[in-house]
Amino acid sequence: MKVLVAVKRVIDANVKVRVKADGTGVETTNVKMSMNPFDEIGIEEAIRLKEAGKATEVIALSAGVQQCQETLRTALAMGADRGILIQTDAELQPLAVAKLFKAVVEKEQPQLVILGKQAIDDDCNQTGQMLSTLLGWAQGTFASKLEPNGDSLTVTREVDGGLETVALKMPAVITTDLRLNEPRYASLPNIMKAKKKPIETLTPDELGVDVSPRLKTLKVVEPPPRKSGVRVSSVAELVDKLRNEAKVI
Ligand code: AMP
C-alpha cells in the first residue's frame, strides 16, 4: 500500500501572528515557519503503517513556494521515503490544492491519502473533503484511530458527544485529528539521511491545473484586545459584581 501524505508549510504554532498594517493578510516575513501540526500527525501515522508492514511507501506532498522543500525535508527526516513539491508562488486556496493533489494521485496511484483535518493558518477544514469528492473516494475525517484490513479501513472519528467508527472501502482519503498519535522528533542521523532522499518538483501547469483563487480576502483584523481584569477584596464583592455588573448569576 502506497500512502501519500500532505504536508503544509504554515506559520509555526508558537509564533504570535501579526496582521499586516494594510489589513491584507498576516505578516510572514522573518517569521518561523513549520509543518502544519495535523500533517506531522499524518506523517507519523503513515510511518507507523510502514513499520507495521501495512504500507510499502510513504510519499510526502506539499504545494506552495520553493521553501516548502524544508517542510518536505522534515517529513523525510521523520521517515517518509520521498517528497513531491508542487511549486508555485500563487496564492493557493483549498479547491486549487485539492485539484493539484488529485492530479498527483492520478499519477502516483496511492491507496491511501492522509491530510490534516485543518491547516492552522487558514483554518479551512476543506481540502481533504474536496479531494475525496473530486476523486470519488471514501473519506474518513477527524480520524483518531486507523486500522487497515485488506482492502478496507476502519476509522474511529471524533464527533460531538463521542467516537464514531466507520468502515471505508479503499482507496480512501483520511484527515487526522489531534489524538491519532504523538508525532516523533526526527533524530540527527535521520536528518542527515533525509538530505539524500529525492524530492520531485512539479508545477500547476505541468499538472494542467488552474489555481486561480475563487475567493477574495476583503480584510484581516486583529481580534479585539481583552479588557484587563480587576482584583476584588472579598467573595461578597465578587458575587455582587457577577450579579450586578456582569449579570451572569
Ligand atoms: P485546509 O483545508 O486548508 O484547512 O487544510 C487541510 C489539510 O490539507 C492540511 O492539514 C494539509 O494536510 C492539506 N493542505 C492544504 N493546503 C496544502 C498545501 N498548500 N500543501 C500541502 N498540504 C496542504
XYZ file of N, CA and C and ligand atoms in Angstrom:
770
model
N 0.840 -1.201 0.000
C 0.000 0.000 0.000
C 0.879 1.257 0.000
N 0.632 2.090 -1.025
C 1.371 3.349 -1.130
C 0.565 4.420 -0.386
N 1.224 5.213 0.441
C 0.496 6.245 1.198
C 1.046 7.625 0.832
N 0.142 8.517 0.468
C 0.523 9.895 0.130
C 0.083 10.783 1.293
N 1.000 11.613 1.808
C 0.645 12.453 2.961
C 0.898 13.923 2.626
N -0.127 14.744 2.814
C 0.006 16.178 2.538
C 0.681 16.876 3.716
N 1.674 17.713 3.400
C 2.341 18.477 4.471
C 2.374 19.955 4.070
N 1.714 20.777 4.832
C 1.645 22.207 4.506
C 2.617 23.010 5.356
N 3.246 23.984 4.705
C 4.147 24.902 5.417
C 3.297 26.054 5.945
N 3.306 26.206 7.271
C 2.482 27.257 7.896
C 3.326 28.027 8.923
N 2.808 29.142 9.392
C 3.479 29.874 10.474
C 3.511 28.957 11.690
N 4.674 28.875 12.342
C 4.837 27.986 13.497
C 3.762 28.272 14.556
N 3.256 27.188 15.154
C 2.145 27.303 16.101
C 2.490 28.180 17.316
N 3.795 28.333 17.624
C 4.177 29.117 18.806
C 4.417 30.593 18.512
N 4.311 30.978 17.230
C 4.563 32.378 16.878
C 3.290 33.197 17.095
N 3.468 34.409 17.645
C 2.290 35.277 17.775
C 2.065 35.942 16.415
N 0.936 35.615 15.812
C 0.650 36.089 14.450
C 0.319 37.575 14.473
N 0.943 38.328 13.520
C 0.655 39.764 13.436
C -0.023 40.082 12.112
N -1.054 40.915 12.184
C -1.765 41.313 10.975
C -0.979 42.429 10.302
N -0.896 42.384 8.951
C -0.177 43.433 8.210
C -0.871 44.774 8.411
N -0.077 45.837 8.392
C -0.635 47.164 8.674
C -1.772 47.522 7.713
N -1.686 47.048 6.442
C -2.742 47.415 5.478
C -3.952 46.463 5.519
N -3.932 45.503 6.464
C -5.089 44.616 6.640
C -5.316 43.620 5.515
N -4.276 43.385 4.671
C -4.473 42.469 3.530
C -4.157 41.015 3.883
N -3.592 40.802 5.072
C -3.229 39.425 5.441
C -2.385 39.448 6.694
N -1.652 38.346 6.952
C -0.785 38.324 8.130
C 0.674 38.379 7.693
N 1.495 38.900 8.586
C 2.919 39.093 8.320
C 3.624 37.727 8.257
N 4.336 37.457 7.150
C 5.065 36.175 7.075
C 6.573 36.380 6.889
N 6.992 37.655 6.679
C 8.437 37.851 6.503
C 9.137 37.759 7.861
N 10.280 37.057 7.852
C 11.072 36.827 9.064
C 10.269 36.142 10.170
N 9.321 35.306 9.788
C 8.520 34.584 10.771
C 8.872 33.098 10.660
N 8.975 32.424 11.823
C 9.337 30.995 11.788
C 8.195 30.179 11.179
N 8.546 29.350 10.193
C 7.550 28.505 9.544
C 7.823 27.050 9.924
N 6.766 26.249 10.001
C 6.908 24.831 10.347
C 5.877 24.007 9.608
N 5.934 22.693 9.826
C 4.921 21.818 9.230
C 3.620 21.965 10.024
N 2.501 22.047 9.311
C 1.199 22.106 9.989
C 1.101 20.935 10.988
N 0.763 21.201 12.264
C 0.789 20.133 13.273
C -0.059 18.903 12.912
N -1.208 19.089 12.282
C -2.041 17.934 11.907
C -1.352 17.089 10.824
N -0.467 17.730 10.041
C 0.248 16.996 8.988
C 1.401 16.184 9.582
N 1.989 16.676 10.690
C 3.010 15.874 11.394
C 2.360 14.573 11.853
N 1.115 14.694 12.324
C 0.373 13.512 12.782
C 0.126 12.576 11.588
N -0.149 13.165 10.421
C -0.367 12.363 9.203
C 0.881 11.592 8.821
N 2.035 12.278 8.842
C 3.302 11.610 8.502
C 3.583 10.498 9.514
N 3.406 10.807 10.800
C 3.657 9.802 11.845
C 2.807 8.550 11.593
N 1.534 8.762 11.266
C 0.627 7.613 11.072
C 1.087 6.773 9.878
N 1.487 7.449 8.804
C 1.930 6.719 7.607
C 3.203 5.916 7.916
N 4.117 6.526 8.686
C 5.359 5.810 9.020
C 5.036 4.597 9.895
N 4.095 4.783 10.832
C 3.712 3.641 11.688
C 3.112 2.523 10.842
N 2.333 2.884 9.810
C 1.754 1.850 8.931
C 2.874 1.111 8.194
N 3.918 1.862 7.818
C 5.038 1.221 7.120
C 5.801 0.310 8.081
N 6.023 0.815 9.304
C 6.753 0.000 10.292
C 5.975 -1.276 10.640
N 4.635 -1.193 10.559
C 3.807 -2.367 10.879
C 3.672 -3.289 9.664
N 4.345 -2.949 8.570
C 4.302 -3.793 7.375
C 3.028 -3.612 6.563
N 2.246 -2.554 6.870
C 0.978 -2.369 6.146
C 1.106 -1.372 4.992
N 2.164 -0.553 5.020
C 2.402 0.379 3.917
C 3.754 0.044 3.307
N 3.870 0.239 1.988
C 5.150 -0.060 1.333
C 5.963 1.204 1.100
N 5.272 2.323 0.850
C 5.999 3.567 0.572
C 5.214 4.758 1.120
N 5.953 5.715 1.697
C 5.311 6.928 2.219
C 5.844 8.124 1.413
N 4.915 8.814 0.746
C 5.314 9.965 -0.080
C 4.742 11.229 0.551
N 5.616 12.207 0.821
C 5.153 13.490 1.382
C 4.905 14.450 0.227
N 3.809 15.206 0.314
C 3.396 16.077 -0.792
C 3.087 17.475 -0.257
N 3.675 18.483 -0.904
C 3.401 19.844 -0.472
C 3.167 20.730 -1.686
N 2.367 21.774 -1.523
C 2.132 22.723 -2.614
C 2.405 24.122 -2.090
N 3.163 24.889 -2.851
C 3.458 26.256 -2.435
C 4.835 26.698 -2.895
N 5.373 27.664 -2.162
C 6.649 28.272 -2.557
C 7.818 27.292 -2.407
N 8.952 27.690 -2.989
C 10.131 26.807 -3.009
C 10.552 26.342 -1.602
N 10.327 27.231 -0.590
C 10.734 26.887 0.786
C 9.937 25.725 1.382
N 8.878 25.304 0.692
C 8.127 24.117 1.173
C 9.031 22.890 1.137
N 10.148 22.984 0.408
C 11.151 21.901 0.397
C 11.590 21.590 1.821
N 11.705 22.656 2.671
C 12.153 22.440 4.061
C 11.131 21.588 4.805
N 9.858 21.854 4.549
C 8.789 21.081 5.202
C 8.867 19.625 4.738
N 9.125 19.454 3.429
C 9.248 18.085 2.902
C 10.460 17.387 3.514
N 11.564 18.138 3.701
C 12.769 17.528 4.309
C 12.457 17.065 5.729
N 11.654 17.839 6.459
C 11.275 17.419 7.820
C 10.513 16.104 7.756
N 9.591 16.004 6.779
C 8.811 14.760 6.626
C 9.751 13.595 6.288
N 10.744 13.871 5.442
C 11.694 12.812 5.055
C 12.549 12.402 6.258
N 12.894 13.399 7.089
C 13.705 13.094 8.282
C 12.886 12.289 9.297
N 11.587 12.513 9.319
C 10.746 11.710 10.235
C 10.651 10.273 9.740
N 10.786 10.068 8.398
C 10.750 8.690 7.894
C 10.058 8.501 6.558
N 9.521 9.582 5.958
C 8.909 9.427 4.633
C 9.992 9.027 3.631
N 9.597 8.328 2.545
C 10.592 7.809 1.594
C 11.007 8.831 0.547
N 10.044 9.612 0.051
C 10.380 10.636 -0.943
C 9.355 11.761 -0.869
N 9.696 12.862 -1.550
C 8.819 14.024 -1.471
C 8.418 14.514 -2.854
N 7.277 15.196 -2.917
C 6.847 15.854 -4.154
C 6.453 17.276 -3.788
N 7.051 18.239 -4.507
C 6.682 19.644 -4.296
C 5.989 20.156 -5.547
N 4.788 20.680 -5.382
C 4.132 21.379 -6.497
C 4.441 22.840 -6.257
N 5.419 23.333 -7.029
C 5.959 24.655 -6.714
C 5.218 25.774 -7.432
N 4.796 26.753 -6.650
C 4.142 27.944 -7.223
C 4.195 29.079 -6.210
N 4.281 30.305 -6.716
C 4.226 31.469 -5.827
C 2.788 31.972 -5.714
N 1.877 31.343 -6.447
C 0.480 31.798 -6.434
C -0.161 31.505 -5.084
N -1.157 32.327 -4.729
C -1.931 32.052 -3.512
C -2.762 30.799 -3.777
N -2.689 29.822 -2.871
C -3.418 28.568 -3.094
C -4.571 28.443 -2.121
N -5.767 28.291 -2.657
C -6.943 28.057 -1.802
C -7.288 26.569 -1.842
N -8.063 26.070 -0.847
C -8.293 24.623 -0.737
C -8.743 23.928 -2.029
N -9.630 24.544 -2.819
C -10.091 23.871 -4.040
C -8.937 23.664 -5.021
N -8.084 24.688 -5.139
C -6.938 24.568 -6.044
C -5.990 23.476 -5.549
N -5.758 23.437 -4.224
C -4.866 22.410 -3.658
C -5.462 21.024 -3.917
N -6.777 20.894 -3.715
C -7.423 19.593 -3.928
C -7.287 19.162 -5.385
N -7.407 20.102 -6.317
C -7.268 19.746 -7.744
C -5.830 19.329 -8.056
N -4.859 20.052 -7.466
C -3.452 19.685 -7.679
C -3.180 18.285 -7.126
N -3.713 18.028 -5.921
C -3.468 16.726 -5.281
C -4.137 15.601 -6.074
N -5.308 15.904 -6.652
C -5.993 14.883 -7.467
C -5.079 14.485 -8.636
N -4.454 15.492 -9.270
C -3.573 15.196 -10.403
C -2.394 14.327 -9.956
N -1.860 14.594 -8.760
C -0.737 13.785 -8.258
C -1.216 12.370 -7.919
N -2.415 12.273 -7.347
C -2.972 10.948 -7.009
C -3.122 10.117 -8.289
N -3.583 10.754 -9.366
C -3.755 10.009 -10.621
C -2.412 9.518 -11.157
N -1.363 10.294 -10.895
C -0.025 9.929 -11.362
C 0.590 8.828 -10.488
N 0.424 8.980 -9.172
C 1.111 8.082 -8.223
C 0.293 6.853 -7.828
N -1.027 6.927 -7.976
C -1.915 5.797 -7.637
C -1.739 5.256 -6.213
N -1.778 6.120 -5.184
C -1.712 5.598 -3.810
C -3.044 4.953 -3.429
N -3.016 4.093 -2.404
C -4.282 3.513 -1.926
C -4.864 4.363 -0.800
N -3.997 5.166 -0.196
C -4.431 5.976 0.941
C -3.811 7.371 0.832
N -4.628 8.401 1.056
C -4.104 9.773 1.111
C -4.451 10.316 2.490
N -3.447 10.823 3.200
C -3.693 11.377 4.536
C -3.425 12.877 4.509
N -4.391 13.646 4.993
C -4.216 15.103 5.130
C -4.526 15.464 6.571
N -4.176 16.688 6.961
C -4.569 17.164 8.279
C -6.039 17.550 8.250
N -6.692 17.565 9.425
C -8.105 17.968 9.391
C -8.228 19.456 9.060
N -7.213 20.233 9.435
C -7.221 21.638 9.025
C -5.830 22.221 9.103
N -5.616 23.240 8.274
C -4.342 23.945 8.317
C -4.496 25.063 9.336
N -3.492 25.231 10.208
C -3.675 26.205 11.292
C -3.546 27.653 10.816
N -3.189 27.852 9.522
C -3.134 29.244 9.051
C -4.493 29.708 8.496
N -5.137 28.874 7.659
C -6.418 29.335 7.106
C -7.634 28.732 7.825
N -7.396 27.701 8.666
C -8.498 27.038 9.399
C -9.655 26.634 8.482
N -9.358 26.247 7.247
C -10.448 25.988 6.290
C -11.160 24.656 6.543
N -10.399 23.584 6.848
C -11.008 22.262 7.048
C -11.801 21.865 5.798
N -11.168 21.994 4.632
C -11.876 21.731 3.367
C -11.118 20.809 2.422
N -9.783 20.873 2.452
C -9.005 20.250 1.366
C -9.244 18.742 1.268
N -9.222 18.029 2.405
C -9.416 16.572 2.388
C -10.780 16.205 1.837
N -11.811 16.927 2.294
C -13.170 16.629 1.845
C -13.302 16.901 0.342
N -12.709 18.014 -0.122
C -12.799 18.332 -1.556
C -12.048 17.292 -2.382
N -10.874 16.869 -1.885
C -10.083 15.883 -2.628
C -10.854 14.572 -2.764
N -11.455 14.099 -1.672
C -12.151 12.813 -1.767
C -13.342 12.929 -2.715
N -13.988 14.089 -2.729
C -15.121 14.281 -3.639
C -14.649 14.297 -5.094
N -13.557 15.031 -5.366
C -13.046 15.091 -6.741
C -12.626 13.705 -7.235
N -12.068 12.899 -6.310
C -11.606 11.556 -6.697
C -12.756 10.541 -6.721
N -13.851 10.869 -6.025
C -14.938 9.897 -5.877
C -14.546 8.793 -4.903
N -13.672 9.101 -3.945
C -13.188 8.115 -2.977
C -13.919 8.281 -1.641
N -13.841 7.220 -0.815
C -14.386 7.292 0.543
C -13.543 8.258 1.372
N -14.172 8.880 2.375
C -13.394 9.760 3.260
C -13.671 9.440 4.728
N -12.600 9.494 5.519
C -12.722 9.335 6.970
C -12.085 10.563 7.589
N -12.942 11.516 8.004
C -12.394 12.785 8.507
C -12.253 12.745 10.033
N -11.375 13.593 10.563
C -11.137 13.729 12.015
C -10.804 12.368 12.633
N -9.890 11.640 12.007
C -9.588 10.278 12.469
C -8.773 10.296 13.755
N -9.198 9.504 14.753
C -8.379 9.350 15.958
C -7.842 7.918 16.057
N -8.230 7.051 15.120
C -7.669 5.691 15.046
C -7.867 5.167 13.623
N -6.850 4.479 13.119
C -6.900 3.916 11.756
C -6.500 2.464 11.807
N -7.297 1.592 11.223
C -6.890 0.185 11.153
C -7.153 -0.362 9.763
N -6.105 -0.474 8.922
C -6.316 -1.055 7.601
C -6.453 -2.581 7.710
N -7.452 -3.167 7.021
C -7.537 -4.624 6.939
C -7.866 -4.981 5.499
N -6.846 -5.418 4.793
C -7.016 -5.774 3.383
C -7.399 -4.558 2.571
N -8.529 -4.654 1.865
C -8.906 -3.511 1.025
C -9.925 -2.605 1.711
N -10.034 -2.762 3.035
C -10.890 -1.810 3.745
C -10.124 -1.203 4.926
N -10.748 -0.188 5.513
C -10.061 0.600 6.527
C -11.084 0.949 7.607
N -10.761 0.636 8.874
C -11.669 1.021 9.951
C -11.146 2.320 10.553
N -12.002 3.322 10.599
C -11.588 4.645 11.080
C -12.466 5.049 12.256
N -11.826 5.415 13.365
C -12.566 5.968 14.502
C -12.498 7.481 14.381
N -13.672 8.118 14.425
C -13.756 9.566 14.200
C -14.218 10.278 15.458
N -13.629 11.461 15.685
C -14.054 12.245 16.845
C -15.247 13.090 16.431
N -16.408 12.802 17.018
C -17.613 13.577 16.700
C -18.149 14.163 17.992
N -19.074 15.122 17.882
C -19.658 15.714 19.083
C -20.258 14.607 19.923
N -19.909 14.567 21.185
C -20.542 13.606 22.084
C -19.961 12.214 22.018
N -18.848 11.980 21.321
C -18.275 10.636 21.376
C -17.428 10.264 20.187
N -17.315 8.953 19.982
C -16.482 8.443 18.900
C -17.357 7.641 17.946
N -17.125 7.836 16.661
C -17.886 7.088 15.659
C -16.904 6.196 14.913
N -17.241 4.935 14.702
C -16.352 4.048 13.946
C -16.996 3.727 12.606
N -16.225 3.959 11.526
C -16.766 3.701 10.186
C -15.814 2.770 9.434
N -16.371 1.991 8.497
C -15.544 1.127 7.641
C -15.523 1.757 6.255
N -14.326 1.973 5.710
C -14.197 2.598 4.394
C -13.626 1.588 3.420
N -14.084 1.698 2.181
C -13.509 0.878 1.126
C -12.306 1.656 0.594
N -11.183 0.992 0.411
C -10.016 1.696 -0.126
C -10.090 1.705 -1.654
N -9.526 2.668 -2.353
C -8.706 3.758 -1.834
C -9.555 4.795 -1.088
N -8.877 5.476 -0.144
C -9.625 6.401 0.700
C -8.779 7.623 1.069
N -9.494 8.662 1.494
C -8.848 9.885 1.985
C -9.139 9.992 3.483
N -8.090 10.259 4.253
C -8.228 10.379 5.706
C -7.786 11.776 6.119
N -8.493 12.378 7.081
C -7.930 13.588 7.689
C -7.706 13.316 9.181
N -6.588 13.818 9.681
C -6.138 13.457 11.031
C -6.687 14.383 12.101
N -7.038 13.809 13.250
C -7.370 14.620 14.421
C -6.194 14.529 15.402
N -6.256 15.389 16.427
C -5.127 15.531 17.347
C -4.743 14.241 18.067
N -5.747 13.420 18.406
C -5.457 12.245 19.241
C -5.083 10.999 18.446
N -4.844 11.121 17.125
C -4.486 9.934 16.332
C -3.152 9.346 16.808
N -2.185 10.211 17.100
C -0.881 9.738 17.584
C -0.077 10.927 18.085
N 1.100 10.631 18.638
C 2.018 11.707 19.025
C 3.231 11.637 18.097
N 3.403 12.635 17.227
C 4.481 12.537 16.232
C 5.870 12.477 16.869
N 6.759 11.726 16.215
C 8.133 11.599 16.703
C 8.961 12.824 16.303
N 10.090 13.003 17.009
C 11.060 14.005 16.575
C 12.029 13.305 15.637
N 12.511 14.036 14.626
C 13.492 13.443 13.728
C 14.834 13.368 14.450
N 15.517 12.222 14.381
C 16.835 12.091 15.021
C 17.896 12.705 14.095
N 19.052 13.050 14.656
C 20.104 13.674 13.851
C 20.525 12.778 12.671
N 20.792 11.463 12.919
C 21.156 10.615 11.761
C 20.072 10.615 10.677
N 18.809 10.646 11.100
C 17.736 10.644 10.095
C 17.642 11.979 9.357
N 17.998 13.076 10.045
C 18.019 14.391 9.364
C 19.101 14.362 8.280
N 20.255 13.735 8.610
C 21.343 13.642 7.636
C 20.914 12.763 6.452
N 20.294 11.623 6.779
C 19.861 10.688 5.715
C 18.836 11.334 4.800
N 17.987 12.195 5.396
C 16.894 12.809 4.620
C 17.432 13.707 3.511
N 18.670 14.210 3.704
C 19.242 15.104 2.681
C 19.433 14.374 1.364
N 19.568 13.047 1.442
C 19.820 12.273 0.205
C 18.525 11.733 -0.403
N 17.403 11.883 0.300
C 16.157 11.335 -0.247
C 15.635 12.258 -1.359
N 15.011 11.690 -2.401
C 14.602 12.526 -3.541
C 13.360 13.367 -3.303
N 13.397 14.590 -3.860
C 12.199 15.446 -3.900
C 11.969 15.811 -5.364
N 10.807 15.455 -5.876
C 10.461 15.776 -7.265
C 9.721 17.110 -7.263
N 10.032 17.966 -8.224
C 9.323 19.250 -8.296
C 8.438 19.291 -9.534
N 7.184 19.641 -9.323
C 6.217 19.769 -10.413
C 5.651 21.185 -10.373
N 4.909 21.566 -11.413
C 4.249 22.875 -11.373
C 2.755 22.676 -11.673
N 1.903 23.623 -11.261
C 0.484 23.508 -11.594
C 0.264 23.360 -13.102
N 1.072 24.082 -13.919
C 0.922 23.973 -15.383
C 1.190 22.556 -15.857
N 2.269 21.955 -15.332
C 2.583 20.566 -15.735
C 1.444 19.617 -15.382
N 0.753 19.937 -14.274
C -0.350 19.069 -13.847
C -1.668 19.465 -14.519
N -1.629 20.561 -15.309
C -2.821 21.008 -16.036
C -3.900 21.568 -15.124
N -3.478 22.218 -14.010
C -4.476 22.718 -13.051
C -4.437 24.248 -12.989
N -5.627 24.849 -13.113
C -5.746 26.297 -12.960
C -5.938 26.589 -11.469
N -4.999 27.328 -10.880
C -5.070 27.548 -9.428
C -5.620 28.935 -9.067
N -6.240 29.603 -10.040
C -6.740 30.963 -9.743
C -7.673 30.950 -8.536
N -7.492 31.920 -7.614
C -8.337 31.956 -6.423
C -9.812 32.181 -6.777
N -10.699 31.557 -5.999
C -12.145 31.740 -6.197
C -12.692 32.735 -5.170
N -11.914 32.983 -4.124
C -12.360 33.891 -3.068
C -11.383 35.043 -2.974
N -11.898 36.219 -2.574
C -11.033 37.378 -2.389
C -11.098 37.753 -0.915
N -9.944 37.899 -0.275
C -9.953 38.329 1.124
C -10.208 39.835 1.156
N -11.266 40.238 1.823
C -11.585 41.668 1.857
C -10.743 42.386 2.892
N -10.668 41.816 4.106
C -9.767 42.418 5.100
C -9.468 41.425 6.219
N -8.363 41.651 6.880
C -7.969 40.821 8.026
C -7.752 41.777 9.197
N -8.357 41.486 10.343
C -8.178 42.367 11.513
C -7.748 41.539 12.722
N -7.063 42.201 13.641
C -6.668 41.551 14.907
C -7.923 41.322 15.740
N -7.950 40.279 16.581
C -9.089 40.152 17.497
C -9.097 41.332 18.468
N -10.278 41.771 18.971
C -10.279 42.916 19.894
C -9.484 42.584 21.154
N -8.704 43.546 21.691
C -7.907 43.245 22.889
C -8.815 42.914 24.074
N -8.356 41.995 24.928
C -9.173 41.643 26.117
C -9.082 42.754 27.139
N -10.208 43.033 27.817
C -10.176 44.046 28.883
C -9.395 43.474 30.049
N -8.633 44.350 30.739
C -7.868 43.826 31.867
C -8.822 43.519 33.026
N -8.424 42.572 33.891
C -9.277 42.149 34.998
C -9.192 43.097 36.193
N -10.059 42.913 37.159
C -9.976 43.701 38.402
C -9.828 42.730 39.567
N -9.111 43.192 40.618
C -8.954 42.344 41.801
C -10.044 42.698 42.820
N -10.741 41.713 43.330
C -11.780 42.007 44.322
C -11.252 41.645 45.707
N -11.813 42.289 46.733
C -11.250 42.064 48.067
C -12.016 41.022 48.877
N -13.201 40.617 48.393
C -13.937 39.611 49.164
C -14.854 38.808 48.243
N -15.303 37.677 48.758
C -16.221 36.836 47.987
C -17.524 37.601 47.755
N -17.930 38.375 48.790
C -19.187 39.123 48.671
C -19.100 40.116 47.513
N -17.925 40.784 47.392
C -17.761 41.758 46.301
C -17.789 41.045 44.943
N -17.153 39.851 44.885
C -17.130 39.080 43.635
C -18.562 38.716 43.213
N -19.324 38.216 44.190
C -20.703 37.803 43.886
C -21.515 39.016 43.440
N -21.297 40.156 44.121
C -22.028 41.369 43.776
C -21.724 41.785 42.333
N -20.405 41.713 41.942
C -20.024 42.110 40.578
C -20.607 41.145 39.543
N -20.538 39.846 39.872
C -21.070 38.861 38.926
C -22.569 39.065 38.730
N -23.256 39.454 39.856
C -24.716 39.593 39.776
C -25.101 40.929 39.125
N -24.455 42.025 39.517
C -24.942 43.338 39.104
C -24.194 43.958 37.922
N -22.890 43.577 37.721
C -22.157 44.165 36.591
C -22.113 43.215 35.407
N -21.597 41.995 35.665
C -21.508 41.020 34.557
C -22.874 40.410 34.238
N -23.748 40.417 35.231
C -25.099 39.851 35.100
C -25.051 38.400 34.615
N -24.135 37.616 35.231
C -24.037 36.201 34.841
C -24.665 35.284 35.886
N -25.002 35.830 37.067
C -25.717 34.961 38.029
C -26.985 35.685 38.504
P -7.322 23.255 4.998
O -8.464 22.658 4.212
O -6.696 24.441 4.313
O -7.694 23.546 6.447
O -6.152 22.151 5.038
C -6.383 20.826 5.436
C -5.181 19.971 5.109
O -4.969 19.957 3.689
C -3.853 20.401 5.707
O -3.690 19.929 7.037
C -2.870 19.720 4.739
O -2.745 18.335 5.048
C -3.585 19.848 3.396
N -3.130 21.051 2.658
C -3.828 22.191 2.443
N -3.082 23.057 1.717
C -1.893 22.456 1.491
C -0.690 22.824 0.816
N -0.560 24.008 0.205
N 0.342 21.939 0.797
C 0.234 20.749 1.416
N -0.873 20.336 2.061
C -1.928 21.169 2.107
